[in-house]
Amino acid sequence: MSRPGGWKRLLPTVGPGAAWLALFVLVPTLLIFYASFLQRDAHGWLTGPLTLDNYRRFFGLDAGGFDPLYLNILGRSLLLGLVTTVVTVVLGYPFAFFIAQSPRKNLLLLLVVLPFWTNFLIRVYAWIVIFQRKGVVNAVLGHLGFDPVQLYPSWTAVYVGTVYTYLPFLILPLYASVEKIDWTLLEAAHDLGAGRLRGFWHAVFPQTLPGLVAGILLVFIPAVGTFVISDLLGAGKTVLIGNVIQQQFGASRDWAFGSAAAFVLMGVVLAGLWLYARKAGERGMEELV
């Protein structure tokens, strides 16, 4: 137990961070939550009374019957986040080991971080140049004797652009975990008769889990809510939940419905994180037993 008055000694250290989070995270979140129960007046401003109509509209429960439009968009966004996360893990996991074991690790880390030195929009526009009808990909296919393919605008371009954008967010925290691996555990596993795959799974993989989980969260959450990539590489034809929220707070001026859509997305993501934390906790208890 902490000594009496211990929190007073922690206050100068914890206080500024807690105040910052309360002011710029908690308060805006509560305001959006409150706005999600309001309505839009004829001029686009928020007005009362409090209602659940925005949530009914999102879940397709209007008086005209069930309309799964926004649920389909949410599912499409979750699928994008899931596929992006899986692909970044498949590409980034071995690459993190390659960087950690390379004599030129500093150069490789620089190459991973280098795209962040360029504006995000410029990097996305570069994929338009690559994927467009007369772009780099179709030029190469033409030289090889193949017909040009329609890569822009398309879902393929959106998926590639999303993976490209968020891949460094998985590599960097994973590399930090790989750098701290105790390889003597792998040697001990081999001495006990474990093969390469089993030894890696039981001795190495658990040590990379903190970085892997951090990277997965850093990729999945922003990928689900992305809207700029789908706007540019999908040319406005690939609508995601992020596009819906952006449109409500922009051109449509329906802040109430936009707040409800944002809270539904937040709730789905937090529910997924809670289920993962609960499952991980149960697994940890089983291992202790």
CSV table of C-alpha atoms in Angstrom, one decimal:
chain,number,residue,atom,x,y,z
A,1,MET,CA,0.0,0.0,0.0
A,2,SER,CA,1.2,3.5,-0.7
A,3,ARG,CA,2.1,5.7,2.2
A,4,PRO,CA,-0.4,8.4,3.2
A,5,GLY,CA,0.0,11.6,1.2
A,6,GLY,CA,1.8,9.6,-1.6
A,7,TRP,CA,-0.6,10.9,-4.2
A,8,LYS,CA,0.4,14.5,-3.3
A,9,ARG,CA,4.0,13.7,-4.2
A,10,LEU,CA,2.8,12.2,-7.5
A,11,LEU,CA,0.5,15.1,-8.3
A,12,PRO,CA,3.2,17.4,-9.8
A,13,THR,CA,4.3,14.6,-12.1
A,14,VAL,CA,0.9,13.1,-13.0
A,15,GLY,CA,-1.2,16.2,-12.7
A,16,PRO,CA,-0.2,18.0,-16.0
A,17,GLY,CA,-0.6,14.9,-18.1
A,18,ALA,CA,-4.0,14.1,-16.5
A,19,ALA,CA,-5.2,17.7,-17.0
A,20,TRP,CA,-4.1,17.6,-20.6
A,21,LEU,CA,-6.0,14.3,-21.2
A,22,ALA,CA,-9.1,15.6,-19.4
A,23,LEU,CA,-9.1,18.9,-21.3
A,24,PHE,CA,-8.3,17.7,-24.8
A,25,VAL,CA,-9.6,14.1,-24.8
A,26,LEU,CA,-12.2,13.5,-22.1
A,27,VAL,CA,-14.1,16.9,-22.5
A,28,PRO,CA,-14.3,16.7,-26.3
A,29,THR,CA,-15.4,13.1,-26.1
A,30,LEU,CA,-18.2,14.0,-23.7
A,31,LEU,CA,-19.3,16.8,-25.9
A,32,ILE,CA,-19.5,14.5,-28.9
A,33,PHE,CA,-21.4,12.0,-26.9
A,34,TYR,CA,-23.9,14.7,-25.8
A,35,ALA,CA,-24.2,16.0,-29.4
A,36,SER,CA,-25.0,12.5,-30.7
A,37,PHE,CA,-28.4,12.7,-28.9
A,38,LEU,CA,-29.3,16.1,-30.3
A,39,GLN,CA,-30.8,17.0,-33.7
A,40,ARG,CA,-29.9,19.2,-36.7
A,41,ASP,CA,-32.0,22.2,-37.3
A,42,ALA,CA,-32.8,23.8,-40.7
A,43,HIS,CA,-29.6,25.8,-40.7
A,44,GLY,CA,-27.3,22.9,-39.6
A,45,TRP,CA,-26.9,23.8,-36.0
A,46,LEU,CA,-27.5,21.5,-33.0
A,47,THR,CA,-30.8,21.7,-31.3
A,48,GLY,CA,-32.9,19.7,-28.8
A,49,PRO,CA,-34.7,17.8,-27.6
A,50,LEU,CA,-32.6,14.7,-26.8
A,51,THR,CA,-33.4,11.8,-29.0
A,52,LEU,CA,-32.1,8.4,-30.1
A,53,ASP,CA,-33.0,9.1,-33.8
A,54,ASN,CA,-29.3,9.4,-34.8
A,55,TYR,CA,-28.5,5.9,-33.5
A,56,ARG,CA,-31.7,4.5,-35.0
A,57,ARG,CA,-30.7,6.0,-38.4
A,58,PHE,CA,-27.2,4.5,-38.2
A,59,PHE,CA,-28.5,1.0,-37.4
A,60,GLY,CA,-31.2,1.3,-40.1
A,61,LEU,CA,-34.2,1.4,-37.8
A,62,ASP,CA,-36.0,4.3,-39.5
A,63,ALA,CA,-39.8,4.2,-39.8
A,64,GLY,CA,-39.5,3.3,-43.5
A,65,GLY,CA,-38.1,-0.1,-42.6
A,66,PHE,CA,-34.7,-1.7,-42.1
A,67,ASP,CA,-31.9,-0.1,-44.1
A,68,PRO,CA,-28.4,-1.6,-43.5
A,69,LEU,CA,-26.5,1.1,-45.4
A,70,TYR,CA,-24.4,2.4,-42.6
A,71,LEU,CA,-23.9,-1.1,-41.1
A,72,ASN,CA,-22.5,-2.2,-44.4
A,73,ILE,CA,-20.2,0.7,-44.5
A,74,LEU,CA,-19.1,-0.1,-40.9
A,75,GLY,CA,-18.5,-3.7,-41.9
A,76,ARG,CA,-16.5,-2.6,-45.0
A,77,SER,CA,-14.3,-0.4,-42.8
A,78,LEU,CA,-13.7,-3.2,-40.2
A,79,LEU,CA,-12.8,-5.5,-43.1
A,80,LEU,CA,-10.3,-2.9,-44.4
A,81,GLY,CA,-8.8,-2.6,-40.9
A,82,LEU,CA,-8.6,-6.4,-40.5
A,83,VAL,CA,-7.0,-7.1,-43.9
A,84,THR,CA,-4.6,-4.2,-43.5
A,85,THR,CA,-3.5,-5.4,-40.1
A,86,VAL,CA,-3.0,-9.0,-41.3
A,87,VAL,CA,-1.0,-7.9,-44.3
A,88,THR,CA,1.2,-5.6,-42.3
A,89,VAL,CA,1.9,-8.4,-39.8
A,90,VAL,CA,2.8,-10.8,-42.6
A,91,LEU,CA,5.1,-8.2,-44.1
A,92,GLY,CA,6.4,-6.4,-41.0
A,93,TYR,CA,7.1,-9.3,-38.7
A,94,PRO,CA,9.9,-10.9,-40.6
A,95,PHE,CA,11.2,-7.5,-41.7
A,96,ALA,CA,11.6,-6.5,-38.0
A,97,PHE,CA,13.8,-9.5,-37.5
A,98,PHE,CA,15.7,-8.7,-40.6
A,99,ILE,CA,16.4,-5.2,-39.4
A,100,ALA,CA,17.4,-6.3,-35.9
A,101,GLN,CA,19.9,-8.8,-37.3
A,102,SER,CA,21.3,-6.6,-40.1
A,103,PRO,CA,24.6,-4.9,-39.7
A,104,ARG,CA,23.0,-1.9,-41.4
A,105,LYS,CA,20.1,-1.6,-39.0
A,106,ASN,CA,20.4,2.1,-38.7
A,107,LEU,CA,20.1,2.6,-42.4
A,108,LEU,CA,17.1,0.2,-42.6
A,109,LEU,CA,15.3,2.0,-39.8
A,110,LEU,CA,16.0,5.3,-41.6
A,111,LEU,CA,14.3,3.9,-44.7
A,112,VAL,CA,11.3,2.8,-42.6
A,113,VAL,CA,10.9,6.3,-41.1
A,114,LEU,CA,11.8,8.2,-44.3
A,115,PRO,CA,8.3,8.4,-45.7
A,116,PHE,CA,7.2,10.4,-42.7
A,117,TRP,CA,9.5,13.2,-43.8
A,118,THR,CA,7.1,13.7,-46.8
A,119,ASN,CA,3.6,15.1,-46.5
A,120,PHE,CA,1.0,12.4,-46.2
A,121,LEU,CA,-1.1,13.7,-49.1
A,122,ILE,CA,1.9,13.7,-51.4
A,123,ARG,CA,2.6,10.1,-50.6
A,124,VAL,CA,-1.0,9.1,-51.3
A,125,TYR,CA,-1.0,11.1,-54.6
A,126,ALA,CA,2.2,9.3,-55.6
A,127,TRP,CA,0.1,6.0,-55.6
A,128,ILE,CA,-2.3,7.7,-58.1
A,129,VAL,CA,0.6,8.3,-60.4
A,130,ILE,CA,1.6,4.6,-60.0
A,131,PHE,CA,-1.9,3.1,-60.4
A,132,GLN,CA,-3.6,5.4,-63.0
A,133,ARG,CA,-4.4,4.3,-66.5
A,134,LYS,CA,-1.1,5.6,-68.0
A,135,GLY,CA,0.8,5.0,-64.8
A,136,VAL,CA,3.9,3.0,-63.9
A,137,VAL,CA,2.1,-0.3,-63.3
A,138,ASN,CA,0.3,-0.3,-66.7
A,139,ALA,CA,3.5,1.0,-68.4
A,140,VAL,CA,5.4,-2.1,-67.1
A,141,LEU,CA,2.5,-4.4,-68.1
A,142,GLY,CA,2.4,-2.9,-71.6
A,143,HIS,CA,6.2,-3.6,-72.1
A,144,LEU,CA,5.5,-7.2,-71.0
A,145,GLY,CA,2.8,-7.5,-73.6
A,146,PHE,CA,-0.2,-7.4,-71.2
A,147,ASP,CA,-3.3,-5.3,-71.5
A,148,PRO,CA,-3.7,-2.4,-69.0
A,149,VAL,CA,-5.7,-3.0,-65.9
A,150,GLN,CA,-8.0,-0.7,-64.0
A,151,LEU,CA,-6.2,0.0,-60.7
A,152,TYR,CA,-7.3,3.6,-60.1
A,153,PRO,CA,-9.8,4.2,-58.7
A,154,SER,CA,-10.4,0.9,-57.1
A,155,TRP,CA,-10.5,-1.0,-53.8
A,156,THR,CA,-7.2,-2.5,-54.7
A,157,ALA,CA,-5.6,0.9,-54.7
A,158,VAL,CA,-7.2,1.7,-51.3
A,159,TYR,CA,-6.0,-1.5,-49.7
A,160,VAL,CA,-2.4,-1.0,-51.1
A,161,GLY,CA,-2.4,2.6,-50.0
A,162,THR,CA,-3.6,1.8,-46.5
A,163,VAL,CA,-1.0,-1.0,-46.0
A,164,TYR,CA,1.8,1.2,-47.3
A,165,THR,CA,0.7,4.0,-44.9
A,166,TYR,CA,0.5,2.0,-41.7
A,167,LEU,CA,3.2,-0.6,-42.2
A,168,PRO,CA,5.9,1.5,-40.4
A,169,PHE,CA,3.5,1.7,-37.4
A,170,LEU,CA,3.8,-2.0,-37.0
A,171,ILE,CA,7.5,-2.4,-37.8
A,172,LEU,CA,8.8,0.2,-35.3
A,173,PRO,CA,7.3,-1.1,-32.0
A,174,LEU,CA,7.9,-4.7,-33.2
A,175,TYR,CA,11.5,-4.0,-33.8
A,176,ALA,CA,11.8,-2.6,-30.3
A,177,SER,CA,10.7,-5.9,-28.9
A,178,VAL,CA,12.8,-8.0,-31.3
A,179,GLU,CA,15.9,-6.0,-30.1
A,180,LYS,CA,15.3,-7.2,-26.5
A,181,ILE,CA,14.9,-10.9,-27.3
A,182,ASP,CA,16.9,-13.2,-25.0
A,183,TRP,CA,18.2,-15.8,-27.5
A,184,THR,CA,19.5,-18.0,-24.8
A,185,LEU,CA,15.9,-19.2,-24.3
A,186,LEU,CA,15.8,-20.5,-27.8
A,187,GLU,CA,19.1,-22.3,-27.2
A,188,ALA,CA,17.6,-23.9,-24.1
A,189,ALA,CA,14.5,-24.9,-26.0
A,190,HIS,CA,16.7,-26.6,-28.6
A,191,ASP,CA,18.6,-28.4,-25.9
A,192,LEU,CA,15.3,-29.7,-24.5
A,193,GLY,CA,14.5,-31.3,-27.9
A,194,ALA,CA,12.3,-28.6,-29.5
A,195,GLY,CA,12.6,-28.1,-33.2
A,196,ARG,CA,13.1,-24.8,-35.0
A,197,LEU,CA,9.4,-24.0,-35.3
A,198,ARG,CA,8.4,-25.2,-31.9
A,199,GLY,CA,11.4,-23.5,-30.3
A,200,PHE,CA,10.6,-20.2,-32.0
A,201,TRP,CA,6.9,-20.4,-31.0
A,202,HIS,CA,7.6,-21.1,-27.3
A,203,ALA,CA,10.8,-19.2,-26.8
A,204,VAL,CA,10.9,-16.3,-29.2
A,205,PHE,CA,7.4,-15.4,-30.2
A,206,PRO,CA,6.1,-14.6,-26.6
A,207,GLN,CA,9.0,-12.1,-26.3
A,208,THR,CA,7.8,-10.2,-29.3
A,209,LEU,CA,4.1,-10.1,-28.2
A,210,PRO,CA,4.3,-6.6,-26.5
A,211,GLY,CA,5.6,-5.0,-29.7
A,212,LEU,CA,3.3,-7.0,-31.9
A,213,VAL,CA,0.2,-6.1,-29.9
A,214,ALA,CA,1.2,-2.4,-29.9
A,215,GLY,CA,1.8,-2.5,-33.6
A,216,ILE,CA,-1.5,-4.2,-34.3
A,217,LEU,CA,-3.4,-1.5,-32.3
A,218,LEU,CA,-1.5,1.3,-34.0
A,219,VAL,CA,-2.5,-0.1,-37.4
A,220,PHE,CA,-6.0,-1.4,-36.9
A,221,ILE,CA,-7.5,1.6,-35.2
A,222,PRO,CA,-6.5,4.3,-37.6
A,223,ALA,CA,-7.0,2.0,-40.6
A,224,VAL,CA,-10.7,1.5,-39.6
A,225,GLY,CA,-11.3,5.2,-39.4
A,226,THR,CA,-9.3,6.3,-42.4
A,227,PHE,CA,-11.0,8.5,-45.0
A,228,VAL,CA,-8.3,10.4,-46.9
A,229,ILE,CA,-6.9,7.3,-48.6
A,230,SER,CA,-10.3,6.1,-49.7
A,231,ASP,CA,-11.2,9.6,-50.9
A,232,LEU,CA,-8.1,9.9,-53.1
A,233,LEU,CA,-7.4,6.3,-54.2
A,234,GLY,CA,-11.0,5.4,-54.4
A,235,ALA,CA,-12.0,8.7,-56.1
A,236,GLY,CA,-14.9,9.1,-53.7
A,237,LYS,CA,-16.5,5.8,-54.9
A,238,THR,CA,-15.2,3.7,-51.9
A,239,VAL,CA,-17.1,5.0,-48.9
A,240,LEU,CA,-15.9,4.0,-45.4
A,241,ILE,CA,-17.1,5.0,-42.0
A,242,GLY,CA,-14.4,7.6,-41.8
A,243,ASN,CA,-15.8,9.2,-45.0
A,244,VAL,CA,-19.3,9.2,-43.5
A,245,ILE,CA,-18.2,11.0,-40.3
A,246,GLN,CA,-16.1,13.5,-42.3
A,247,GLN,CA,-19.0,14.3,-44.6
A,248,GLN,CA,-21.4,14.8,-41.6
A,249,PHE,CA,-19.0,17.3,-40.0
A,250,GLY,CA,-18.2,18.9,-43.4
A,251,ALA,CA,-20.6,19.3,-46.3
A,252,SER,CA,-23.7,17.8,-44.7
A,253,ARG,CA,-23.4,19.9,-41.5
A,254,ASP,CA,-25.2,17.1,-39.6
A,255,TRP,CA,-23.0,17.1,-36.5
A,256,ALA,CA,-25.5,15.1,-34.5
A,257,PHE,CA,-25.5,12.2,-36.8
A,258,GLY,CA,-21.7,12.5,-37.3
A,259,SER,CA,-21.3,12.3,-33.5
A,260,ALA,CA,-23.5,9.2,-33.3
A,261,ALA,CA,-21.5,7.5,-36.1
A,262,ALA,CA,-18.2,8.4,-34.4
A,263,PHE,CA,-19.5,6.9,-31.1
A,264,VAL,CA,-20.7,3.7,-32.8
A,265,LEU,CA,-17.2,3.3,-34.3
A,266,MET,CA,-15.6,4.0,-31.0
A,267,GLY,CA,-17.8,1.5,-29.2
A,268,VAL,CA,-17.1,-1.2,-31.8
A,269,VAL,CA,-13.3,-0.7,-31.5
A,270,LEU,CA,-13.4,-0.5,-27.7
A,271,ALA,CA,-15.5,-3.7,-27.5
A,272,GLY,CA,-12.9,-5.5,-29.6
A,273,LEU,CA,-10.1,-4.3,-27.4
A,274,TRP,CA,-12.0,-5.4,-24.3
A,275,LEU,CA,-12.7,-8.8,-25.7
A,276,TYR,CA,-9.0,-9.2,-26.6
A,277,ALA,CA,-7.9,-8.0,-23.1
A,278,ARG,CA,-10.3,-10.4,-21.5
A,279,LYS,CA,-9.1,-13.3,-23.6
A,280,ALA,CA,-5.5,-12.4,-23.0
A,281,GLY,CA,-6.2,-12.2,-19.3
A,282,GLU,CA,-7.9,-15.6,-19.2
A,283,ARG,CA,-5.0,-17.2,-21.2
A,284,GLY,CA,-2.5,-15.7,-18.7
A,285,MET,CA,-4.4,-17.1,-15.8
A,286,GLU,CA,-4.5,-20.5,-17.4
A,287,GLU,CA,-0.7,-20.4,-17.9
A,288,LEU,CA,-0.2,-19.5,-14.2
A,289,VAL,CA,-2.4,-22.4,-13.1
